PDB file of C-alpha atoms in Angstrom:
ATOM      1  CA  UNK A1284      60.579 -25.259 -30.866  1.00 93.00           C
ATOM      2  CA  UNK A1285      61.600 -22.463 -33.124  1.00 96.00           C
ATOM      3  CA  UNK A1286      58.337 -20.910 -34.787  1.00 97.00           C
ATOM      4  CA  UNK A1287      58.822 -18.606 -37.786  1.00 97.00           C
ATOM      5  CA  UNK A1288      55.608 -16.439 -38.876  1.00 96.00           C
ATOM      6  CA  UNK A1289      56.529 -16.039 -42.561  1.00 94.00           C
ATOM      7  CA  UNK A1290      54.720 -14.409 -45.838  1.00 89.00           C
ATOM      8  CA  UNK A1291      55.967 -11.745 -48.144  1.00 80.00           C
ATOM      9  CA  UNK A1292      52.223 -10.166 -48.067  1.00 75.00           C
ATOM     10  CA  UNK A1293      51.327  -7.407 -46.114  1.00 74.00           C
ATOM     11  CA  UNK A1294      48.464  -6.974 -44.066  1.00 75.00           C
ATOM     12  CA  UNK A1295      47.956 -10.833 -43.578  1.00 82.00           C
ATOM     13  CA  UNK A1296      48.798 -10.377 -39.655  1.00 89.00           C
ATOM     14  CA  UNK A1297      51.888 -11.935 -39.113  1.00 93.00           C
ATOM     15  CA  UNK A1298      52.713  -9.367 -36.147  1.00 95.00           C
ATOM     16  CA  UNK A1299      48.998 -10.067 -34.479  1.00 96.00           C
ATOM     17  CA  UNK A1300      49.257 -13.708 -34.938  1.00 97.00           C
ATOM     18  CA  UNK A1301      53.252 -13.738 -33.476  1.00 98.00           C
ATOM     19  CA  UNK A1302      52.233 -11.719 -30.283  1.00 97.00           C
ATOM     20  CA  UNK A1303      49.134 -14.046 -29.478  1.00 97.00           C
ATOM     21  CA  UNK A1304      51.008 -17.377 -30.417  1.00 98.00           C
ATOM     22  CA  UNK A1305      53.491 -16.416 -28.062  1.00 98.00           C
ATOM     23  CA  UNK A1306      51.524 -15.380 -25.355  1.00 97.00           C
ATOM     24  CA  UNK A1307      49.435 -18.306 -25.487  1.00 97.00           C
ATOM     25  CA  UNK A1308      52.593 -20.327 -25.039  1.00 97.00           C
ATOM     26  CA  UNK A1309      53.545 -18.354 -22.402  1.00 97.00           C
ATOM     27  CA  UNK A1310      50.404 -18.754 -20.874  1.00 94.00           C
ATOM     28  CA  UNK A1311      50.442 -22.427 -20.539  1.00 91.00           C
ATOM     29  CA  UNK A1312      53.426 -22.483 -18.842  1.00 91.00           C
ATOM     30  CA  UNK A1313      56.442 -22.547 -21.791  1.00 92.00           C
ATOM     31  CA  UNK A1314      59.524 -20.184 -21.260  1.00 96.00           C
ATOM     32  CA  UNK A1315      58.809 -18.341 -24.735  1.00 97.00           C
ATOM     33  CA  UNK A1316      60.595 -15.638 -26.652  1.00 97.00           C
ATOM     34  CA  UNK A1317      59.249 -13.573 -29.058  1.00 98.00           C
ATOM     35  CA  UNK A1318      61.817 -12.360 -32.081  1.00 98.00           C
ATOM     36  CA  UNK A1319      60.906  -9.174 -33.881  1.00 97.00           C
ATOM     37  CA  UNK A1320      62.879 -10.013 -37.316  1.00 95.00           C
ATOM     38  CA  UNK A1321      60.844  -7.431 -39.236  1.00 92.00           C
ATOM     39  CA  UNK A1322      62.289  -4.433 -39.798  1.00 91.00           C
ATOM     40  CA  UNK A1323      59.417  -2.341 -39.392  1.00 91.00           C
ATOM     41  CA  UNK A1324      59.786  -3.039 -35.395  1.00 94.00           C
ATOM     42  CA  UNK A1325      55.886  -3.640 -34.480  1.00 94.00           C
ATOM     43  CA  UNK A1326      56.225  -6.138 -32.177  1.00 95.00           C
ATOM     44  CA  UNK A1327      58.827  -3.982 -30.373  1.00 96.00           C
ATOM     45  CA  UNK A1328      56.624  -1.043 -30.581  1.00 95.00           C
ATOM     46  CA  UNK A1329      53.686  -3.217 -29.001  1.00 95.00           C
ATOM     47  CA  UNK A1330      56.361  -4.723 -26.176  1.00 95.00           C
ATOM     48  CA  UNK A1331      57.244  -0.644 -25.233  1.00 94.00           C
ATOM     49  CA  UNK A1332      53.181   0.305 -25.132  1.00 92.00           C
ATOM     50  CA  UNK A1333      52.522  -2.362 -21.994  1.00 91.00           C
ATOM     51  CA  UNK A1334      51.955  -0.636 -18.873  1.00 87.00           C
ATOM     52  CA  UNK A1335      52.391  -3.847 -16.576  1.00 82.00           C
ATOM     53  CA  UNK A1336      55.449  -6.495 -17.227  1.00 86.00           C
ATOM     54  CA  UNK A1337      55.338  -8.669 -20.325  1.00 87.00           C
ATOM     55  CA  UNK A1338      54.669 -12.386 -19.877  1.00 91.00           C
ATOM     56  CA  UNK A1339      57.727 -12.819 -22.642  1.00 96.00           C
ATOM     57  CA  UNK A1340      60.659 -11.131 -23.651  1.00 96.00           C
ATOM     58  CA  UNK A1341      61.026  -9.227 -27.248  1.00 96.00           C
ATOM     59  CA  UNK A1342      63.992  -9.141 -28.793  1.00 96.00           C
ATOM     60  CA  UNK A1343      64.753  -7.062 -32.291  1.00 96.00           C
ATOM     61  CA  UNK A1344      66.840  -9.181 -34.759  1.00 94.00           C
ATOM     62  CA  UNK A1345      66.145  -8.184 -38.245  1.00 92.00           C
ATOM     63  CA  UNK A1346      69.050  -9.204 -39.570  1.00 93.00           C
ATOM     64  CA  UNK A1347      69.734 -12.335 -42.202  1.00 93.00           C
ATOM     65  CA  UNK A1348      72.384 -13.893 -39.418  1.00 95.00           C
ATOM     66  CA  UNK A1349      69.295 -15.288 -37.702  1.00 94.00           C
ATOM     67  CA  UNK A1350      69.855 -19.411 -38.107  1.00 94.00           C
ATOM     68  CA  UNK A1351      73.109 -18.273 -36.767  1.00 94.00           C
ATOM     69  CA  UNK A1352      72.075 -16.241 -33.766  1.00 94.00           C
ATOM     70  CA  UNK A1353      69.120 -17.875 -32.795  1.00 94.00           C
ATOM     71  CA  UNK A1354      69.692 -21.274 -31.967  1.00 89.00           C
ATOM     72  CA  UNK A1355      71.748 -19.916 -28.841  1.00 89.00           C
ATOM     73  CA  UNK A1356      68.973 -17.793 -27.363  1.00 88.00           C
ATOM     74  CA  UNK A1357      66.700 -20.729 -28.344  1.00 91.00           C
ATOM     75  CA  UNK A1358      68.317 -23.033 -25.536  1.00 90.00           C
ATOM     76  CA  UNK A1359      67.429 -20.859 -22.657  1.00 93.00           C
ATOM     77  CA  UNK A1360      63.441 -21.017 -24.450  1.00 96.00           C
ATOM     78  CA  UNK A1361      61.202 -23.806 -24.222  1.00 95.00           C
ATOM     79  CA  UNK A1362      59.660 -21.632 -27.415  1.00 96.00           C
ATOM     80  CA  UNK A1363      61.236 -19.063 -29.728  1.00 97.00           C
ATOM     81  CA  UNK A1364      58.000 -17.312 -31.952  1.00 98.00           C
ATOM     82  CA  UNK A1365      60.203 -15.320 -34.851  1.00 97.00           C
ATOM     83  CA  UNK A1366      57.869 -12.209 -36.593  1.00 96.00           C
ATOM     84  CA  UNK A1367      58.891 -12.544 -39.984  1.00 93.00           C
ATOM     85  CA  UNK A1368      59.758  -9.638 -42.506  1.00 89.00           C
ATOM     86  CA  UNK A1369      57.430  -8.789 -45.323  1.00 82.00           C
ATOM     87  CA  UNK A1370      59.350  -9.498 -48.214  1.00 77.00           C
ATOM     88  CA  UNK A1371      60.818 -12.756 -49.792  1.00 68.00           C
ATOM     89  CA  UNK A1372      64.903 -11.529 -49.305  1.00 84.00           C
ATOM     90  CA  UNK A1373      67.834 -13.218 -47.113  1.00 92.00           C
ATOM     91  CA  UNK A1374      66.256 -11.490 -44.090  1.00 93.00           C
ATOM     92  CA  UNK A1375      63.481 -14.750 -45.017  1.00 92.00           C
ATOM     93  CA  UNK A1376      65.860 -16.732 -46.143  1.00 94.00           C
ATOM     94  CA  UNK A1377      67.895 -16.604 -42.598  1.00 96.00           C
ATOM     95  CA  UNK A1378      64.611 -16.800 -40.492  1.00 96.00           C
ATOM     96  CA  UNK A1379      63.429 -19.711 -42.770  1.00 96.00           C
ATOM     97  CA  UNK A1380      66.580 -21.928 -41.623  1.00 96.00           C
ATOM     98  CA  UNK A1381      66.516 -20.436 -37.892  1.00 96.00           C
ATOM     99  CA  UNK A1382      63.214 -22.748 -37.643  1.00 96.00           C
ATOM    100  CA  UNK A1383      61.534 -25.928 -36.981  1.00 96.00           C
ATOM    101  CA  UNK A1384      58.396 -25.485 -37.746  1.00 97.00           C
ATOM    102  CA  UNK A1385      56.789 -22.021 -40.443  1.00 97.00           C
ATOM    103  CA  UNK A1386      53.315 -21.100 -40.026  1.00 97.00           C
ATOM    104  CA  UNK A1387      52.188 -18.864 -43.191  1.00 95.00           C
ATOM    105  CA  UNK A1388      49.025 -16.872 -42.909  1.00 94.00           C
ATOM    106  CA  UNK A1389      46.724 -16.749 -45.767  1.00 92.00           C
ATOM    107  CA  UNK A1390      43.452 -14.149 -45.382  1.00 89.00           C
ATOM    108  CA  UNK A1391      40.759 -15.526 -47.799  1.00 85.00           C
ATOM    109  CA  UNK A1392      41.490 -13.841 -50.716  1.00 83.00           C
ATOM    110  CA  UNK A1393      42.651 -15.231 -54.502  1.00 80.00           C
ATOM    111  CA  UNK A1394      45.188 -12.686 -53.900  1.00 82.00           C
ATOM    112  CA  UNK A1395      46.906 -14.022 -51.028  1.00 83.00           C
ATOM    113  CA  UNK A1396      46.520 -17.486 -52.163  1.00 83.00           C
ATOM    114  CA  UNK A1397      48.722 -16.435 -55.978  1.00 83.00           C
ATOM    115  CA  UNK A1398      51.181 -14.425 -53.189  1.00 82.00           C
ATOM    116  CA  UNK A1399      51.944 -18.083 -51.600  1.00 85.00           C
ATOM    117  CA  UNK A1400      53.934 -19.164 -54.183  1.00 87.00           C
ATOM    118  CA  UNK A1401      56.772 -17.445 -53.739  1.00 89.00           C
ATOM    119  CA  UNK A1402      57.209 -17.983 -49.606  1.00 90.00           C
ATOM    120  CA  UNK A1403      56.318 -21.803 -50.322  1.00 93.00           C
ATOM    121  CA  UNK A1404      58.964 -22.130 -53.059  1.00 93.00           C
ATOM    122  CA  UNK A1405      61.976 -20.580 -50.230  1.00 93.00           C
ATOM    123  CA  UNK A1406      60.863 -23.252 -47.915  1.00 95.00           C
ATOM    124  CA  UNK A1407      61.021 -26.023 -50.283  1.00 95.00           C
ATOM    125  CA  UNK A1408      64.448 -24.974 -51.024  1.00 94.00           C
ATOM    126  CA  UNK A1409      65.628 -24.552 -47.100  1.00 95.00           C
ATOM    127  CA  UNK A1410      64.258 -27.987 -47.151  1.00 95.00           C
ATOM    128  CA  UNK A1411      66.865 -29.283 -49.163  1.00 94.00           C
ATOM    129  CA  UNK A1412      69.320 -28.323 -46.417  1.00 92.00           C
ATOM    130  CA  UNK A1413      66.619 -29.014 -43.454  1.00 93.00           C
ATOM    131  CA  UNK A1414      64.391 -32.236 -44.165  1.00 90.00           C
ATOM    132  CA  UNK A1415      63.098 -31.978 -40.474  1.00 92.00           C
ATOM    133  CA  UNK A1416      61.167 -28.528 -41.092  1.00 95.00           C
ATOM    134  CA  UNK A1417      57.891 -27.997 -41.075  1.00 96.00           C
ATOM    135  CA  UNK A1418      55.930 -25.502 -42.623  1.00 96.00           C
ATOM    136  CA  UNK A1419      51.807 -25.117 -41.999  1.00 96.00           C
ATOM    137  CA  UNK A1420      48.732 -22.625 -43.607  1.00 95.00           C
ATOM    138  CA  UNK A1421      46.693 -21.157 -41.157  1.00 95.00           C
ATOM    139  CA  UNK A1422      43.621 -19.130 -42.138  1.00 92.00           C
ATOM    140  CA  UNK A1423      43.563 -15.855 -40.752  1.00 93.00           C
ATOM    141  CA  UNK A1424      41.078 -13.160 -40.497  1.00 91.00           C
ATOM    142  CA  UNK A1425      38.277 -15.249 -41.673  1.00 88.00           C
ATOM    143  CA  UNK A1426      35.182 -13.791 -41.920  1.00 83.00           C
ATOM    144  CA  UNK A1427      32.429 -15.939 -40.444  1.00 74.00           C
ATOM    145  CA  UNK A1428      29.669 -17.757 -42.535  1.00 70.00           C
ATOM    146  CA  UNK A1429      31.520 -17.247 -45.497  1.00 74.00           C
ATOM    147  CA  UNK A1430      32.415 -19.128 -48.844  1.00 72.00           C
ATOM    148  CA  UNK A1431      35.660 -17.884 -49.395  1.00 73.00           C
ATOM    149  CA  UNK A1432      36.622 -19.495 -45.948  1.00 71.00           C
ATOM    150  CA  UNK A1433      36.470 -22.828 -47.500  1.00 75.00           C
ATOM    151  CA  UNK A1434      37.531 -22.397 -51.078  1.00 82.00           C
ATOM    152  CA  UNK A1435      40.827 -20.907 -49.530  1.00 83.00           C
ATOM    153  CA  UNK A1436      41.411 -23.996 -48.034  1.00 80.00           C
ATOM    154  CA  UNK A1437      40.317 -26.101 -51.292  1.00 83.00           C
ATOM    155  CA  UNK A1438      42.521 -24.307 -52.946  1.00 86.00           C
ATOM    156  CA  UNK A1439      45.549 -24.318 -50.904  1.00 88.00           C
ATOM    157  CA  UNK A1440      45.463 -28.092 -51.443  1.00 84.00           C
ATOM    158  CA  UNK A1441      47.380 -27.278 -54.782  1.00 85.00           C
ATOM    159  CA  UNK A1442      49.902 -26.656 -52.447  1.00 90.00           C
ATOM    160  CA  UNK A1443      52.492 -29.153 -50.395  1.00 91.00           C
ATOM    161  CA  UNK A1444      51.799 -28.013 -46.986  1.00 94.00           C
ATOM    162  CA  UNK A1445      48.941 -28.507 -44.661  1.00 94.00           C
ATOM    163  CA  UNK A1446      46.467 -26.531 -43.488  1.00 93.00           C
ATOM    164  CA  UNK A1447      45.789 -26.244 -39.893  1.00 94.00           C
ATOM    165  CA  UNK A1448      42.265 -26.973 -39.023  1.00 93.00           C
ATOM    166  CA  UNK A1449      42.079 -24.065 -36.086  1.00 94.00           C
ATOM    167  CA  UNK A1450      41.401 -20.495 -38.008  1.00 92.00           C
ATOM    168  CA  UNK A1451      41.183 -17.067 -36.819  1.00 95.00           C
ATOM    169  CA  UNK A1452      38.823 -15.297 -37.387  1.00 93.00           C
ATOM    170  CA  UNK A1453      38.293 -11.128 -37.982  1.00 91.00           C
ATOM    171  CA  UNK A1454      37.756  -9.401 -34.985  1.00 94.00           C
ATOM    172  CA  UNK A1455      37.847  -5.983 -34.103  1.00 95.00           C
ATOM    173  CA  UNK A1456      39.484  -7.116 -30.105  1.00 96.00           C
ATOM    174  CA  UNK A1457      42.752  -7.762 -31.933  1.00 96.00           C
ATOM    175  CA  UNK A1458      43.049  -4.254 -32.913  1.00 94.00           C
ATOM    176  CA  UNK A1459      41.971  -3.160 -29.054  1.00 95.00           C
ATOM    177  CA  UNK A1460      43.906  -5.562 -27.813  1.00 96.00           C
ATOM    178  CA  UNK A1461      46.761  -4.660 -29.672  1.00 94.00           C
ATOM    179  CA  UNK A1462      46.363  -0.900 -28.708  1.00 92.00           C
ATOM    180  CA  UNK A1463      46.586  -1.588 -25.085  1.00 92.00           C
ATOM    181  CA  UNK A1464      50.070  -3.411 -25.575  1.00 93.00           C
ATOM    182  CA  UNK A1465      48.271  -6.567 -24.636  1.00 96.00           C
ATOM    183  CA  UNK A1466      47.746  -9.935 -26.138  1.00 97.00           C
ATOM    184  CA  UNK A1467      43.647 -10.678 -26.980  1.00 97.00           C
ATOM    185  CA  UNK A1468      44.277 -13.636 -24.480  1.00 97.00           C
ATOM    186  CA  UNK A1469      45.426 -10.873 -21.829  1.00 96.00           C
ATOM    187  CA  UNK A1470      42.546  -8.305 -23.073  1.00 96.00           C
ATOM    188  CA  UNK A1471      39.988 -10.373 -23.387  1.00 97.00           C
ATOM    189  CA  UNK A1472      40.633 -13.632 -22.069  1.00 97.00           C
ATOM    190  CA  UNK A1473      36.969 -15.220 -22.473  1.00 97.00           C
ATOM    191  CA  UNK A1474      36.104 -13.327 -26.201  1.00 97.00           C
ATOM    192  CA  UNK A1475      36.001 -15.844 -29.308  1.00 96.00           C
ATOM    193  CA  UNK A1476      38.985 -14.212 -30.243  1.00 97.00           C
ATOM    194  CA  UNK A1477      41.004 -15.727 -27.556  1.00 97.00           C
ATOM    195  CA  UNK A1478      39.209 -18.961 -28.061  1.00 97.00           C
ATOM    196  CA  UNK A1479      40.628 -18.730 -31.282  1.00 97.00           C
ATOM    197  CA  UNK A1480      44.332 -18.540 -30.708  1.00 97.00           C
ATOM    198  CA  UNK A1481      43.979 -21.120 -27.677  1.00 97.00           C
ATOM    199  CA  UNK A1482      43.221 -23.378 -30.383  1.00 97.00           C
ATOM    200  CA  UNK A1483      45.577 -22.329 -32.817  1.00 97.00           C
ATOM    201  CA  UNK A1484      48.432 -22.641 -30.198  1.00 97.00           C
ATOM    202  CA  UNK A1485      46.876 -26.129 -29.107  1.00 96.00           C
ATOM    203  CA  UNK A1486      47.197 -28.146 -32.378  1.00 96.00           C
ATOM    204  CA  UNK A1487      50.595 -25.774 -33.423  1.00 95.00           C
ATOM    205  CA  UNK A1488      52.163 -27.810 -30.284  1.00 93.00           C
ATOM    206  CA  UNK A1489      50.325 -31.058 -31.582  1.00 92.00           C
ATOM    207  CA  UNK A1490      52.363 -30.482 -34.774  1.00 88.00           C
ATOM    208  CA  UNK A1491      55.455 -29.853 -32.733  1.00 78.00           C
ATOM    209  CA  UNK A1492      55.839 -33.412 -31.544  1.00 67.00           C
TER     210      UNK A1492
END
């Protein structure tokens, strides 16, 4: 499976949630391969800062010659997780079409929820090409006993994609984690945090078939 983490925000934490999603694959067992298609290189920076061997490779493609170049790295992956670029351009375009399945992070915010629009309206239109692809909300960097939590997810509704019931919530371990060129599951494998993206990654490979 070919998993694209796509929205033309910044600061929704496509790069956090990419690293953890494919670590957690990793972790149970799946030959994964993470794909730093943003040109800003973070998940390459965070792959150089590990002291001990990664449980995945990272590989630097930002280039818009992805659905061209990935499906061949795909077949030696049981997983490929693609970290998307920040802007709506061919770059998404190309990384759109590279993949089965697009997760798009929303934070709770009204703003994030008008920024949808445009990354929803590129998939629709790769789905002309692509009627098997997927494409899924996930709530990230929730902030616990909130309202907002929820009426982001009413109001994503408006939209035609679902949203996955597993959120993540905002937690400072990412940010540690992240700083120690580890995954939260590696940092801190028993923190909520981890919990978290167990879950995520769990009903991401329900939706995977």
């Amino acid at each position: 499976m070919i998993i694209s983490v796509l929205n033309q925000k910044g600061g929704v934490g496509k790069t956090t949630l990419s690293i953890n999603i494919a670590s957690g694959l990793a972790q149970s067992g799946q030959k994964t391969l993470l794909v730093d298609a943003d040109p800003q290189g973070s998940a390459l920076d965070w792959n150089a800062s590990r002291q001990e061997e990664s449980l995945f490779p990272v590989v630097g493609m930002a280039r818009p010659t992805l659905h061209k170049d990935i499906p061949g790295l795909a077949s030696a992956h049981d997983h490929v997780v693609i970290d998307g670029p920040p802007r709506v351009n061919d770059l998404a375009k190309s990384a759109i079409m590279a993949s089965d399945l697009v997760l798009i992070p929303v934070q709770p915010s009204p703003y994030d929820i008008w920024a949808a629009d445009e990354i929803v309206k590129m998939i629709q239109e790769a789905m002309i090409y692509k009627a098997h692809l997927k494409s899924l909300f996930v709530i990230n960097r929730l902030v616990a006993h909130t309202a907002i939590g929820r009426e982001v997810i009413e109001a994503l509704k408006d939209y035609p994609f679902e949203v996955l019931k597993a959120t993540v919530s905002q937690r400072v371990v990412f940010a540690e984690s992240a700083a120690a060129g580890l995954s939260v599951l590696e940092f801190a494998p028993k923190s909520p945090a981890a919990s978290d993206m167990k879950t995520l990654v769990k009903e991401l490979l329900t939706h995977a078939g």
